[in-house]
Structures are given as structure tokens and as C-alpha cells.
Coordinates of C-alpha atoms and ligand atoms in Angstrom, one line a residue:
X1 CA -25.0 -21.0 33.0
X2 CA -22.7 -20.8 29.7
X3 CA -20.5 -17.7 29.1
X4 CA -19.4 -17.1 25.7
X5 CA -16.1 -15.3 24.8
X6 CA -13.0 -15.8 22.5
X7 CA -11.1 -18.7 22.9
X8 CA -7.4 -18.0 23.3
X9 CA -5.6 -21.1 24.6
X10 CA -6.6 -24.7 23.7
X11 CA -7.4 -27.2 25.9
X12 CA -10.5 -27.9 28.9
X13 CA -10.2 -27.2 32.5
X14 CA -12.1 -27.7 35.8
X15 CA -11.3 -25.9 38.9
X16 CA -12.3 -23.5 41.7
X17 CA -12.8 -19.8 40.4
X18 CA -9.9 -17.8 41.9
X19 CA -10.1 -13.9 41.3
X20 CA -6.5 -12.6 41.2
X21 CA -6.8 -8.8 41.0
X22 CA -5.5 -7.7 44.6
X23 CA -7.3 -4.5 45.7
X24 CA -4.9 -2.0 47.0
X25 CA -5.8 0.9 49.2
X26 CA -6.2 3.9 47.9
X27 CA -3.0 6.3 47.0
X28 CA -2.1 8.6 50.0
X29 CA -2.4 12.2 48.6
X30 CA -1.6 14.0 51.8
X31 CA 2.0 15.4 53.0
X32 CA 3.9 13.0 54.9
X33 CA 5.3 13.6 58.3
X34 CA 8.6 11.7 57.8
X35 CA 10.1 12.1 54.1
X36 CA 13.1 9.7 55.1
X37 CA 10.9 7.1 56.4
X38 CA 8.8 7.0 53.2
X39 CA 12.3 7.1 51.3
X40 CA 13.3 4.0 53.4
X41 CA 9.7 2.3 52.9
X42 CA 9.9 2.9 49.1
X43 CA 13.4 1.3 48.7
X44 CA 12.9 -1.8 51.0
X45 CA 9.7 -2.1 48.7
X46 CA 11.6 -2.3 45.4
X47 CA 14.4 -4.6 46.8
X48 CA 11.7 -6.9 48.3
X49 CA 10.2 -6.9 44.6
X50 CA 13.3 -7.5 43.1
X51 CA 14.1 -10.5 45.4
X52 CA 10.7 -11.9 44.4
X53 CA 11.5 -11.9 40.9
X54 CA 15.1 -13.1 41.4
X55 CA 13.5 -16.2 43.4
X56 CA 11.0 -16.4 40.2
X57 CA 14.0 -17.0 37.9
X58 CA 15.8 -19.2 39.7
X59 CA 12.5 -21.5 39.7
X60 CA 11.6 -21.4 36.6
X61 CA 12.5 -23.7 33.4
X62 CA 10.1 -22.2 30.8
X63 CA 12.4 -19.7 28.6
X64 CA 9.5 -17.2 27.9
X65 CA 8.3 -16.8 31.3
X66 CA 12.3 -16.4 32.5
X67 CA 12.9 -13.7 29.9
X68 CA 9.7 -11.8 31.0
X69 CA 10.6 -12.1 34.7
X70 CA 13.9 -10.8 33.4
X71 CA 12.3 -7.8 32.1
X72 CA 10.3 -6.8 35.3
X73 CA 13.5 -7.3 37.2
X74 CA 15.4 -5.2 35.0
X75 CA 12.8 -2.1 35.1
X76 CA 13.4 -2.1 39.2
X77 CA 16.9 -2.6 39.1
X78 CA 17.5 0.4 36.9
X79 CA 20.1 2.9 38.2
X80 CA 17.6 6.2 38.4
X81 CA 14.4 4.3 39.9
X82 CA 15.1 4.8 43.6
X83 CA 16.6 8.3 43.0
X84 CA 13.4 9.5 40.8
X85 CA 11.0 8.4 43.4
X86 CA 13.2 9.7 46.3
X87 CA 13.1 13.1 44.2
X88 CA 9.5 13.2 43.6
X89 CA 8.9 12.5 47.5
X90 CA 11.3 15.4 48.7
X91 CA 10.0 17.8 46.2
X92 CA 6.1 17.2 46.5
X93 CA 6.7 16.2 50.5
X94 CA 4.3 13.1 49.8
X95 CA 4.1 9.8 50.8
X96 CA 6.0 6.8 49.2
X97 CA 3.2 5.2 47.2
X98 CA 2.1 8.6 45.6
X99 CA 5.8 8.7 44.4
X100 CA 5.8 5.2 43.2
X101 CA 2.6 5.7 41.2
X102 CA 3.8 8.9 39.5
X103 CA 7.1 7.1 38.6
X104 CA 5.4 4.1 37.0
X105 CA 2.5 6.0 35.6
X106 CA 5.1 8.1 33.6
X107 CA 6.8 4.8 32.4
X108 CA 3.4 3.4 31.5
X109 CA 2.1 6.6 29.5
X110 CA 5.7 6.8 27.6
X111 CA 5.1 3.1 26.4
X112 CA 1.7 3.3 25.4
X113 CA 2.4 6.7 23.4
X114 CA 4.4 4.7 21.4
X115 CA 1.7 3.2 18.7
X116 CA 3.4 -0.4 19.0
X117 CA 1.4 -3.3 20.3
X118 CA 4.5 -5.2 21.4
X119 CA 5.3 -2.3 23.7
X120 CA 1.7 -1.7 24.6
X121 CA 2.2 -5.3 26.3
X122 CA 5.1 -4.3 28.1
X123 CA 3.1 -1.1 29.4
X124 CA 0.8 -3.8 31.3
X125 CA 3.9 -5.6 32.1
X126 CA 4.8 -2.3 34.0
X127 CA 1.5 -2.0 35.7
X128 CA 2.0 -5.3 37.0
X129 CA 5.5 -4.3 38.4
X130 CA 3.6 -1.2 39.7
X131 CA 1.1 -3.6 41.6
X132 CA 4.1 -5.2 43.1
X133 CA 5.7 -2.7 44.6
X134 CA 2.8 -1.0 45.9
X135 CA 1.8 -4.2 47.4
X136 CA 4.9 -4.5 49.2
X137 CA 5.1 -1.1 50.2
X138 CA 1.6 -1.3 51.9
X139 CA 2.6 -4.7 53.0
X140 CA -0.5 -6.2 51.1
X141 CA -0.4 -10.0 50.2
X142 CA -0.4 -10.4 46.6
X143 CA -1.9 -13.2 44.8
X144 CA 1.0 -15.5 44.5
X145 CA 0.9 -18.6 42.1
X146 CA 3.7 -20.2 44.1
X147 CA 0.7 -21.2 47.1
X148 CA -1.4 -23.0 44.9
X149 CA -2.7 -26.4 46.3
X150 CA -5.7 -27.0 44.4
X151 CA -6.6 -26.7 40.9
X152 CA -7.9 -23.3 40.1
X153 CA -9.1 -21.4 37.1
X154 CA -7.5 -17.6 37.4
X155 CA -10.1 -15.0 36.8
X156 CA -9.4 -10.9 36.3
X157 CA -10.9 -8.1 34.9
X158 CA -7.6 -7.5 32.6
X159 CA -5.2 -10.5 33.2
X160 CA -1.7 -10.2 33.6
X161 CA 1.3 -12.5 32.5
X162 CA 2.4 -12.1 36.4
X163 CA 0.2 -14.8 37.2
X164 CA 1.7 -17.4 35.2
X165 CA 5.4 -16.6 36.5
X166 CA 5.6 -19.8 38.5
X167 CA 6.8 -23.4 38.5
X168 CA 3.7 -24.2 40.1
X169 CA 1.7 -24.2 37.0
X170 CA 0.3 -27.6 37.5
X171 CA -2.7 -26.0 39.4
X172 CA -3.6 -23.7 36.9
X173 CA -6.4 -25.3 34.9
X174 CA -7.3 -22.1 32.8
X175 CA -7.1 -18.1 32.5
X176 CA -10.4 -16.1 32.1
X177 CA -10.1 -12.6 31.3
X178 CA -12.6 -9.8 30.5
X179 CA -10.3 -7.7 28.4
X180 CA -7.1 -8.6 26.2
X181 CA -7.2 -10.7 22.9
X182 CA -5.7 -13.7 20.8
X183 CA -2.4 -11.5 20.3
X184 CA -2.0 -10.2 23.9
X185 CA 0.9 -11.2 26.1
X186 CA -0.9 -13.4 28.2
X187 CA -2.7 -14.6 25.2
X188 CA 0.3 -15.9 23.6
X189 CA 1.8 -17.2 26.8
X190 CA -1.3 -19.0 27.4
X191 CA -1.1 -20.7 24.0
X192 CA 2.3 -21.6 24.3
X193 CA 2.4 -23.2 27.5
X194 CA -1.2 -24.9 26.8
X195 CA -3.1 -23.7 29.4
X196 CA -7.0 -23.2 28.2
X197 CA -7.8 -19.5 28.3
X198 CA -11.1 -17.6 26.9
X199 CA -11.2 -14.1 26.9
X200 CA -14.2 -11.3 26.7
X201 CA -16.0 -12.8 29.6
X202 CA -17.8 -10.5 31.8
X203 CA -16.4 -11.6 35.2
X204 CA -19.2 -10.0 37.2
X205 CA -21.0 -13.2 36.3
X206 CA -18.4 -15.5 38.5
X207 CA -18.2 -16.1 41.9
X208 CA -14.9 -16.7 43.6
X209 CA -14.5 -19.9 45.2
X210 CA -17.3 -21.8 42.5
X211 CA -16.2 -24.8 40.4
X212 CA -15.9 -23.8 36.9
X213 CA -15.5 -25.4 33.5
X214 CA -13.3 -23.6 30.8
X215 CA -13.2 -24.9 27.1
X216 CA -10.8 -22.8 25.5
X217 CA -11.6 -25.2 22.3
X218 CA -15.0 -23.4 21.6
X219 CA -14.4 -20.2 23.9
X220 CA -16.9 -20.4 26.8
X221 CA -16.9 -20.7 30.5
X222 CA -19.4 -22.7 32.5
X223 CA -20.9 -21.9 35.8
X224 CA -23.5 -23.9 38.2
X225 CA -22.2 -27.2 37.2
X226 CA -24.3 -30.0 38.4
X227 CA -23.0 -33.5 40.0
X228 CA -23.8 -35.0 36.4
X229 CA -22.5 -32.2 34.4
X230 CA -19.3 -32.4 36.5
X231 CA -18.8 -36.2 35.8
X232 CA -19.2 -35.4 32.1
X233 CA -16.5 -32.8 32.3
X234 CA -14.0 -35.1 34.1
X235 CA -14.5 -37.6 31.4
X236 CA -14.2 -35.1 28.7
X237 CA -11.1 -33.8 30.4
X238 CA -9.4 -37.6 30.6
X239 CA -10.0 -37.7 26.9
X240 CA -8.1 -34.8 26.3
X241 CA -5.3 -36.0 28.4
X242 CA -5.7 -39.3 26.1
X243 CA -5.6 -37.3 22.8
X244 CA -2.2 -35.7 24.1
X245 CA -0.8 -39.1 24.5
X246 CA -2.1 -40.1 21.2
X247 CA -0.5 -37.3 19.7
X248 CA 2.8 -38.7 20.6
X249 CA 2.4 -41.3 17.8
X250 CA 1.4 -38.5 15.2
X251 CA 3.4 -38.7 12.1
X252 CA 1.7 -37.5 9.1
X253 CA -1.7 -35.9 8.0
X254 CA -3.4 -38.6 5.7
X255 CA -6.9 -38.8 5.6
X256 CA -9.0 -41.7 6.0
X257 CA -9.4 -41.9 2.4
X258 CA -5.6 -41.7 2.0
X259 CA -5.2 -38.0 0.7
X260 CA -1.8 -36.4 2.5
X261 CA -1.8 -33.0 3.7
X262 CA 1.0 -31.0 4.7
X263 CA 1.2 -29.3 8.3
X264 CA 4.0 -27.2 8.7
X265 CA 4.9 -24.7 11.1
X266 CA 5.1 -20.8 11.8
X267 CA 8.2 -19.4 13.2
X268 CA 10.7 -16.8 13.2
X269 CA 11.5 -17.3 16.8
X270 CA 15.4 -18.3 17.1
X271 CA 14.6 -20.3 20.3
X272 CA 12.4 -22.7 18.4
X273 CA 15.3 -23.9 16.1
X274 CA 16.1 -27.0 17.8
X275 CA 12.6 -27.9 17.8
X276 CA 12.1 -28.2 14.3
X277 CA 13.8 -31.4 14.4
X278 CA 11.8 -32.8 17.1
X279 CA 8.2 -32.2 15.8
X280 CA 6.7 -34.0 12.7
X281 CA 6.3 -31.2 10.5
X282 CA 6.5 -30.9 6.9
X283 CA 8.4 -27.6 6.5
X284 CA 8.2 -24.2 8.0
X285 CA 5.0 -22.2 6.1
X286 CA 5.8 -19.1 7.2
X287 CA 9.0 -17.7 8.8
X288 CA 8.1 -14.0 10.2
X289 CA 11.3 -12.1 9.2
X290 CA 9.9 -9.3 11.2
X291 CA 11.3 -10.7 14.6
X292 CA 15.0 -10.5 13.4
X293 CA 14.4 -6.8 13.0
X294 CA 12.4 -6.1 16.3
X295 CA 13.9 -5.3 19.3
X296 CA 17.3 -4.1 17.7
X297 CA 18.6 -0.5 17.2
X298 CA 20.2 -0.9 13.7
X299 CA 19.2 -3.3 10.9
X300 CA 20.3 -7.0 11.1
X301 CA 23.1 -7.3 8.2
X302 CA 22.6 -9.6 5.2
X303 CA 25.2 -11.9 6.7
X304 CA 23.3 -12.3 9.9
X305 CA 20.0 -13.0 8.2
X306 CA 21.6 -15.4 6.0
X307 CA 23.2 -17.4 8.9
X308 CA 19.7 -17.4 10.6
X309 CA 17.8 -19.0 7.3
X310 CA 20.9 -21.3 6.7
X311 CA 20.7 -22.5 10.4
X312 CA 16.8 -23.2 10.2
X313 CA 17.1 -24.6 6.2
X314 CA 19.8 -27.0 7.4
X315 CA 17.5 -28.1 10.2
X316 CA 14.6 -29.1 8.1
X317 CA 16.7 -31.4 5.8
X318 CA 15.2 -30.6 2.2
X319 CA 11.7 -29.8 3.7
X320 CA 10.4 -26.4 2.4
X321 CA 11.0 -23.1 4.3
X322 CA 8.6 -20.2 3.1
X323 CA 10.6 -17.0 4.3
X324 CA 8.3 -14.2 4.2
X325 CA 10.2 -10.9 3.4
X326 CA 10.0 -8.1 6.2
X327 CA 6.3 -7.4 7.4
X328 CA 7.1 -4.2 9.1
X329 CA 4.7 -1.4 10.2
X330 CA 1.1 -2.0 11.4
X331 CA 1.6 -2.5 14.7
X332 CA 5.1 -3.7 14.2
X333 CA 7.7 -0.9 14.5
X334 CA 11.3 -0.5 14.6
X335 CA 13.2 2.5 16.1
X336 CA 15.5 2.7 12.6
X337 CA 13.0 2.1 10.1
X338 CA 10.7 5.4 9.5
X339 CA 6.9 4.8 9.3
X340 CA 5.8 8.2 10.8
X341 CA 2.7 8.9 12.5
X342 CA -0.5 7.5 10.9
X343 CA -4.1 7.6 11.6
X344 CA -4.5 4.1 10.3
X345 CA -1.2 2.2 10.5
X346 CA -2.9 -1.3 9.7
X347 CA -3.9 0.6 6.2
X348 CA -0.9 2.3 6.1
X349 CA 2.7 2.1 5.4
X350 CA 3.3 -1.5 6.0
X351 CA 5.4 -4.7 4.7
X352 CA 5.8 -4.6 0.8
X353 CA 4.7 -1.2 0.7
X354 CA 7.6 0.2 2.6
X355 CA 10.0 -2.4 1.0
X356 CA 9.3 -1.1 -2.4
X357 CA 10.4 2.2 -1.6
X358 CA 13.5 1.3 0.1
X359 CA 15.0 -0.6 -2.8
X360 CA 18.6 -1.1 -1.1
X361 CA 17.4 -2.3 2.2
X362 CA 15.0 -4.7 0.7
X363 CA 17.6 -6.3 -1.8
X364 CA 19.7 -6.9 1.0
X365 CA 16.9 -8.7 3.0
X366 CA 16.3 -10.9 -0.5
X367 CA 20.0 -11.5 -1.0
X368 CA 20.2 -13.2 2.5
X369 CA 17.1 -15.5 1.5
X370 CA 18.9 -16.3 -1.8
X371 CA 22.0 -17.1 -0.4
X372 CA 20.5 -19.3 2.2
X373 CA 18.6 -20.9 -0.9
X374 CA 21.7 -22.7 -1.7
X375 CA 21.4 -24.6 1.7
X376 CA 17.9 -25.8 1.6
X377 CA 14.6 -25.9 0.1
X378 CA 13.6 -22.1 0.4
X379 CA 10.9 -20.1 -1.1
X380 CA 10.2 -16.3 -0.7
X381 CA 6.8 -14.8 0.0
X382 CA 5.9 -11.4 -0.1
X383 CA 3.5 -10.0 2.3
X384 CA 0.5 -7.5 1.9
X385 CA 0.5 -7.6 -1.7
X386 CA -2.6 -5.6 -2.9
X387 CA -1.9 -5.7 -6.9
X388 CA 0.1 -7.2 -9.7
X389 CA 2.4 -4.3 -10.1
X390 CA 3.4 -4.8 -6.5
X391 CA 4.3 -8.4 -7.5
X392 CA 6.1 -7.1 -10.6
X393 CA 8.1 -4.4 -9.0
X394 CA 9.3 -6.8 -6.1
X395 CA 10.5 -9.2 -8.9
X396 CA 12.6 -6.9 -10.4
X397 CA 14.5 -6.2 -7.2
X398 CA 14.6 -9.9 -6.8
X399 CA 16.3 -10.1 -10.3
X400 CA 18.5 -7.5 -9.3
X401 CA 19.7 -9.3 -6.1
X402 CA 19.9 -12.4 -8.4
X403 CA 22.3 -10.8 -10.6
X404 CA 24.3 -9.0 -8.1
X405 CA 24.8 -12.4 -6.4
X406 CA 25.9 -13.9 -9.9
X407 CA 28.5 -11.0 -10.5
X408 CA 29.9 -12.2 -7.0
X409 CA 30.1 -15.7 -7.8
X410 CA 27.8 -16.5 -4.7
X411 CA 25.4 -19.6 -5.1
X412 CA 21.5 -19.6 -4.7
X413 CA 18.9 -21.6 -6.2
X414 CA 18.1 -19.9 -9.5
X415 CA 14.5 -21.2 -9.4
X416 CA 13.5 -20.4 -5.9
X417 CA 9.7 -20.2 -5.6
X418 CA 8.0 -17.0 -5.1
X419 CA 4.7 -16.7 -3.5
X420 CA 2.5 -14.0 -2.1
X421 CA 0.2 -13.9 1.0
X422 CA -3.5 -13.5 0.3
X423 CA -4.6 -11.1 3.0
X424 CA -6.0 -8.2 1.4
X425 CA -9.6 -8.8 0.2
X426 CA -8.6 -7.3 -3.5
X427 CA -6.0 -10.1 -4.0
X428 CA -8.3 -12.7 -2.9
X429 CA -11.0 -11.6 -5.0
X430 CA -8.6 -11.2 -8.3
X431 CA -6.7 -14.7 -7.0
X432 CA -7.2 -16.2 -10.8
X433 CA -5.2 -13.2 -12.0
X434 CA -2.7 -13.1 -9.1
X435 CA -1.9 -16.9 -9.1
X436 CA -0.5 -16.4 -12.9
X437 CA 2.4 -14.5 -11.5
X438 CA 3.6 -16.5 -8.8
X439 CA 4.3 -20.4 -7.6
X440 CA 2.1 -20.4 -4.5
X441 CA -0.3 -18.5 -2.1
X442 CA -0.5 -18.7 1.8
X443 CA -3.7 -17.3 3.0
X444 CA -3.0 -15.0 6.2
X445 CA -6.9 -15.0 7.7
X446 CA -5.3 -13.0 10.5
X447 CA -5.5 -10.0 8.3
X448 CA -7.7 -11.4 5.5
X449 CA -10.8 -11.5 8.2
X450 CA -9.6 -8.1 9.5
X451 CA -9.8 -6.2 6.1
X452 CA -12.4 -8.0 4.6
X453 CA -14.9 -7.5 7.8
X454 CA -13.6 -4.0 8.9
X455 CA -12.8 -5.4 12.3
X456 CA -9.5 -4.5 13.9
X457 CA -7.7 -7.9 14.9
X458 CA -6.5 -6.4 18.1
X459 CA -9.6 -4.2 19.4
X460 CA -11.1 -6.3 22.1
X461 CA -14.4 -4.4 22.2
X462 CA -15.5 -5.8 18.8
X463 CA -13.6 -9.2 19.0
X464 CA -17.1 -10.9 18.7
X465 CA -17.5 -9.7 15.3
X466 CA -14.0 -11.1 14.1
X467 CA -15.4 -14.4 12.4
X468 CA -13.6 -16.4 10.0
X469 CA -16.8 -18.0 9.1
X470 CA -18.5 -15.3 7.9
X471 CA -20.0 -16.1 4.5
X472 CA -18.0 -13.1 2.6
X473 CA -14.7 -14.5 4.2
X474 CA -15.4 -18.0 3.2
X475 CA -16.1 -16.9 -0.3
X476 CA -12.7 -14.9 -0.3
X477 CA -11.1 -18.2 0.9
X478 CA -12.4 -20.6 -1.4
X479 CA -11.5 -18.1 -4.3
X480 CA -8.3 -18.3 -3.4
X481 CA -8.0 -21.8 -3.1
X482 CA -9.9 -22.5 -6.2
X483 CA -7.7 -20.2 -8.5
X484 CA -4.7 -22.5 -7.8
X485 CA -6.5 -26.0 -8.9
X486 CA -5.7 -25.2 -12.2
X487 CA -2.2 -25.7 -12.0
X488 CA -0.4 -29.2 -11.3
X489 CA 2.8 -27.0 -10.0
X490 CA 1.3 -24.5 -7.9
X491 CA 0.0 -24.7 -4.3
X492 CA -2.1 -23.1 -1.7
X493 CA -1.4 -22.7 2.2
X494 CA -2.8 -21.0 5.2
X495 CA -0.8 -19.4 7.8
X496 CA -3.6 -17.5 9.6
X497 CA -4.8 -19.0 13.1
X498 CA -7.9 -20.3 11.3
X499 CA -5.9 -22.9 9.9
X500 CA -5.5 -24.6 13.7
X501 CA -9.1 -24.2 14.5
X502 CA -10.8 -28.0 14.5
X503 CA -13.7 -26.6 12.6
X504 CA -11.3 -24.2 10.2
X505 CA -10.0 -27.5 9.6
X506 CA -12.8 -29.2 8.4
X507 CA -13.7 -26.5 6.3
X508 CA -10.4 -26.2 4.7
X509 CA -9.7 -29.9 4.0
X510 CA -13.7 -29.6 2.2
X511 CA -12.1 -26.9 0.0
X512 CA -8.9 -28.4 -0.7
X513 CA -6.2 -26.3 0.9
X514 CA -2.9 -28.1 0.4
X515 CA -0.7 -26.9 3.2
X516 CA -2.0 -26.1 6.9
X517 CA 0.8 -23.7 8.6
X518 CA 0.5 -23.3 12.3
X519 CA 2.0 -22.5 15.7
X520 CA 4.9 -25.4 16.3
X521 CA 2.9 -26.6 19.5
X522 CA -0.3 -27.2 17.5
X523 CA 1.4 -29.2 14.5
X524 CA 0.7 -32.7 15.9
X525 CA -2.7 -31.8 17.0
X526 CA -3.7 -30.5 13.6
X527 CA -2.4 -33.5 12.0
X528 CA -4.4 -35.5 14.2
X529 CA -7.6 -33.6 13.2
X530 CA -6.9 -34.1 9.6
X531 CA -6.3 -37.8 9.9
X532 CA -9.8 -38.5 11.3
X533 CA -11.4 -37.0 8.3
X534 CA -12.4 -38.6 4.9
X535 CA -11.7 -35.9 2.2
X536 CA -14.1 -36.9 -0.1
X537 CA -17.0 -36.9 2.6
X538 CA -16.0 -33.5 3.9
X539 CA -15.7 -32.0 0.2
X540 CA -19.6 -33.2 -0.2
X541 CA -20.3 -31.4 3.4
X542 CA -18.7 -28.2 2.7
X543 CA -20.4 -28.0 -0.7
X544 CA -23.8 -28.2 1.2
X545 CA -22.4 -25.8 3.5
X546 CA -21.8 -23.1 1.0
X547 CA -25.6 -22.0 1.1
X548 CA -25.9 -21.0 4.4
X549 CA -25.9 -17.5 4.9
X550 CA -25.3 -16.9 8.6
X551 CA -22.1 -17.4 10.9
X552 CA -24.4 -19.2 13.6
X553 CA -26.0 -21.8 11.1
X554 CA -22.3 -22.4 9.4
X555 CA -20.8 -22.8 12.9
X556 CA -23.4 -25.1 14.3
X557 CA -23.2 -27.2 11.3
X558 CA -19.5 -27.4 11.2
X559 CA -19.5 -28.4 15.0
X560 CA -22.2 -31.1 14.4
X561 CA -19.7 -32.8 11.6
X562 CA -16.7 -32.2 13.6
X563 CA -18.3 -33.8 16.6
X564 CA -19.0 -37.0 14.8
X565 CA -15.6 -37.3 13.3
X566 CA -13.5 -36.4 16.0
X567 CA -15.6 -38.0 18.4
X568 CA -14.2 -37.6 21.8
X569 CA -11.4 -35.7 20.7
X570 CA -14.0 -32.8 20.3
Ligands
LIG601 C1 -2.1 -13.4 8.4 O1 -2.2 -12.3 8.3 O2 -3.1 -14.4 8.2 C2 -0.7 -13.7 8.9 C3 -0.2 -15.0 8.9 O3 0.2 -12.8 9.2 P1 0.4 -11.7 10.4 O4 -0.2 -12.6 11.7 O5 2.2 -12.1 10.8 O6 0.1 -10.2 9.9
LIG602 MG1 -0.7 -10.7 8.0

């Protein structure tokens, strides 16, 4: 049986289905006989949990997993935790499990109330910590990835990142979850660790211990596997491994008829600086500056921003680095940036809208980019543009920033390129007018799909409707690409997730996209796919695709074409 879900982490995996939700006893609501004994039990549950996290930290190599585990440990070593739980036990004369539950539930509620996706994810981490401490309290043996000895596919109603806190990852062949999306914490981790994952699966259809197949490239899980099928799957997985080996040699994205496409990286993560020179990327197509603003209590200074941009630009050695000005708001909030409560934050005070109202703040960020432009090939990109007026207003502030630097005799590139994200449908629809104002476009499908189909990109209940092959979305993309083709000196890239989708690549090569900007870990893979296509032939195929009216038909045709071209690699 094939269960269709949402593709999150690429790759294929075969393993025994292992449910990881450990059922805990019901919380004891009665009056405890011995309060001191309860306090002692709680304290040792916390200490044992801290010890577990310390052991995990010591065994991990991966920096993301390490910092996640540090966060969990820090929650438990906070000076007030034991005291607060002890007070609850004494006040309510209750058992320790109720006091633990109350303590963590309060923390979870506080985080969830913050209306910020990043912190909501942290609330899930706190749920994990609660689960751990309660398991210790009850002496229930939790799922421990360190004990895995055979290939498994982990399954949960709502998977949390805890299951990946191990150096025993080689046995984890896939992750299946009912809830969660591409941008959830566990989703991002599986992508960066290269573990196939599919979400949105009704896990009631899976049986513990049964051999199952997960296809993270296409987004499904298959059960009831017969011998013949298992052999076929094993062959497929072997060719995936072969592909991974072949990727070592990938250098450029040149189609079989000789056209060279650019494949750049999306980043903004300081820990990726060193990888810039290790990966054969053609530049940075999207530097998300908001990462430098989040998790801080005061805004970063111009000097700090300048140093960061300079270090990346220098590492790129002349390759282009597109720095996107601050895209704050929506689900990304900072304590020092006053956005206020909004009924629809994604349609609210976000990105360029906030920056244009806070001219000095915006100018500081622009000056940092301009200063760095003296040290590399830097371009500026404005996010969430919805009109020509916004571009012109932003450019006026940019001119002021340039003038102030000139007055201070500070060097910068006077001819720095300025582009916009095409992520609001109105802009895609008037792409021919917008392109006259800028040097380049970068199509942000993550938002373009959400806004043009009215599907909240973070809402797992409707994630099946989040479709970039919706013919309406394809038309907006095509319109944006076509608008740039009248100019020899302008270009169009894409920095949304669609640019890394094997089927998306076929469509985009056929429509004439110039630059693909993708997660740094997928640069080689995207180059490999492009180099297996013939540009002319793909263009003809895509022309014929434009007549189809349903996503199903479009995907089926793309899939057939991809199977032919990518062969064993698809
Ligand atoms: C996009 O919207 O496609 C994009 C790349 O921007 P972000 O995901 O940061 O909103
Ligand atoms: Mg966006």
C-alpha cells in the first residue's frame, strides 16, 4: 500500500517501522503521602535527564544536534526549576509527576503564546524535555536511538527532534510523522542530516515491526512489500548511493547541449562560512540577513553586519553574493522590533514594509552591505516587494546611504546591483513593469505559492494544497522569467524550495531560469540533475506542458520526463 504524504527530507530508505511514542502512565491527581519523597524523586529525575543530555552532547559531532541538546540541558539546569516544582508539591500536596507537568506546561504555553514559529518549535523541544523527565520519574524506558542495532524507519504522530540526538544515526533510514512540515525543526534537521523524511502520513496505517519503504524524493511510504518489490527497492537505494558518489565529481551545471546554469546557495548561517570554499557553488543566491538579527536582545551594529558580509564575500572570491535586506515579521520576530499583534502576520507588517517605516534602522543595514561591496561581488535584494513605489522608496534610502558613505570617504561599489524577490503575486503579474526598475529577480516560491494559492505555508492541515505545480503558480513564474529575457544584462533566479525539486528543475530549465539558489547541501545534486537535461528538448517539453490544467496531469508528465532523463537517479 502506498501512503502519500509531504516530502520533507530527500532520499530513499528501507527499514523496520518503529513507533517512538512512549506511552507514559496517567498523571497522578491524588494527594501524596510523603512530599519529601516526591521532591527527592523529582530531583533525581531531573539530574538523570541532565546526565543523559550531557552524555549525548559528548557523543555528538553534528553542531546542530549539539546545540539542540545544549538547549534541552540548559532548560533543566535553570536555577529555579527544582525550587518551583518543590513549591508546587508543597502547595498542592501533590505527586511529583503533576508538579513536573504543571511546570513544563506553563513553559510550553509561554513559548506558544509568542506567535513566532521559531519559538513554537522550541515549545516542542520543551515537550520532549517534559517527556524525558516524566519517563525518569516513572522509571519508564524511553526510546533511545543509541540502542538501535538494525535499520529502522522511525514513526510518530508528531515526531520531535529528540530522536535524532545520537551518533547512531546510521540505523535511522527514515522519519515518518503525521504532523509537522518542511519548515518544522525536525524537518530542517532531517534535511540537513540527509535523512529521508515524509510527513502528513496517517500513521494508523503502519504496523510496528513491519518492513517499510520511504521515498523522501517523491513523498510517500510503502507498506506490504513483496520479495520482488524489496529487491527493486534495494537496487534503487544502491543507485542512490552511486549518485551520492558521482556527486563528488560534480563541478558545473552544464546541460547536454552545452548551456551553463548557475547553482548558488541559500545561507545566512555563520556556521556555513567554511563550507563556501568546499562546495562547487556559483555564488550565494540568497543571504538571509534575518538570522543575524534573531535571537538577540539589541539590533546588530553596522560594523558587525559589515564584518559578517565581508567574510562571506571574501570567501566567495569574486562570485556573486545576493544579500537580502531584513525579512522580519511574519513568523520571524525580534524582541527589539515592534511589530505588534496582528491577525494575519504573513499579510502584515513584514520585511520591506517595516524597513521603509524605520529609515535609520534600514539605512544602517544598507550601509553595512554597501561597505562590504568593496570586498566582493555583492548585490542587494529587497524582500516582500508588492509595488514599484516600494522599490523607489527603498532606492532613495539606498542613495542616502551611499551619499553618507561618500561623505565619510568610505569605499563601496557605486554600481552595486539591486534586485527584488518575486514572492507576491501582484509583482509576478506585473513583472514586465517591475523589471524596468531593477537589475534582477529572485523568485521566492515559498511565499509565492502561499500567497497565490492562499495556503499558509506552515499549516500542516492544508499542506497537501501547497502545490508549486498549480497552473496558476506556473504562469506567475513564467511571466516573471519571460519579463527578464528582453534584457541582456538582467537575470532571474529562484531561491524558494522549488528550485531544488527534481521535477521543479525540469520545469525551470524549460522556462529559462538563469540561476537556482538552494540549500548548500543540495547544490551538487541540483547541478547533477541539470547536467542530465538537454535545454532545447526540455524547453519544447515544457511548452507542451503549459496546456495541462491539473496538478496531477502536470506532475505525471514531469515525472515521466524526469524518469527518462534522470534514469536510475530518479
Ligand atoms: C521564499 O519566499 O521563497 C524565500 C526564499 O524566502 P523565505 O523562505 O525566507 O520567506
Ligand atoms: Mg519569502
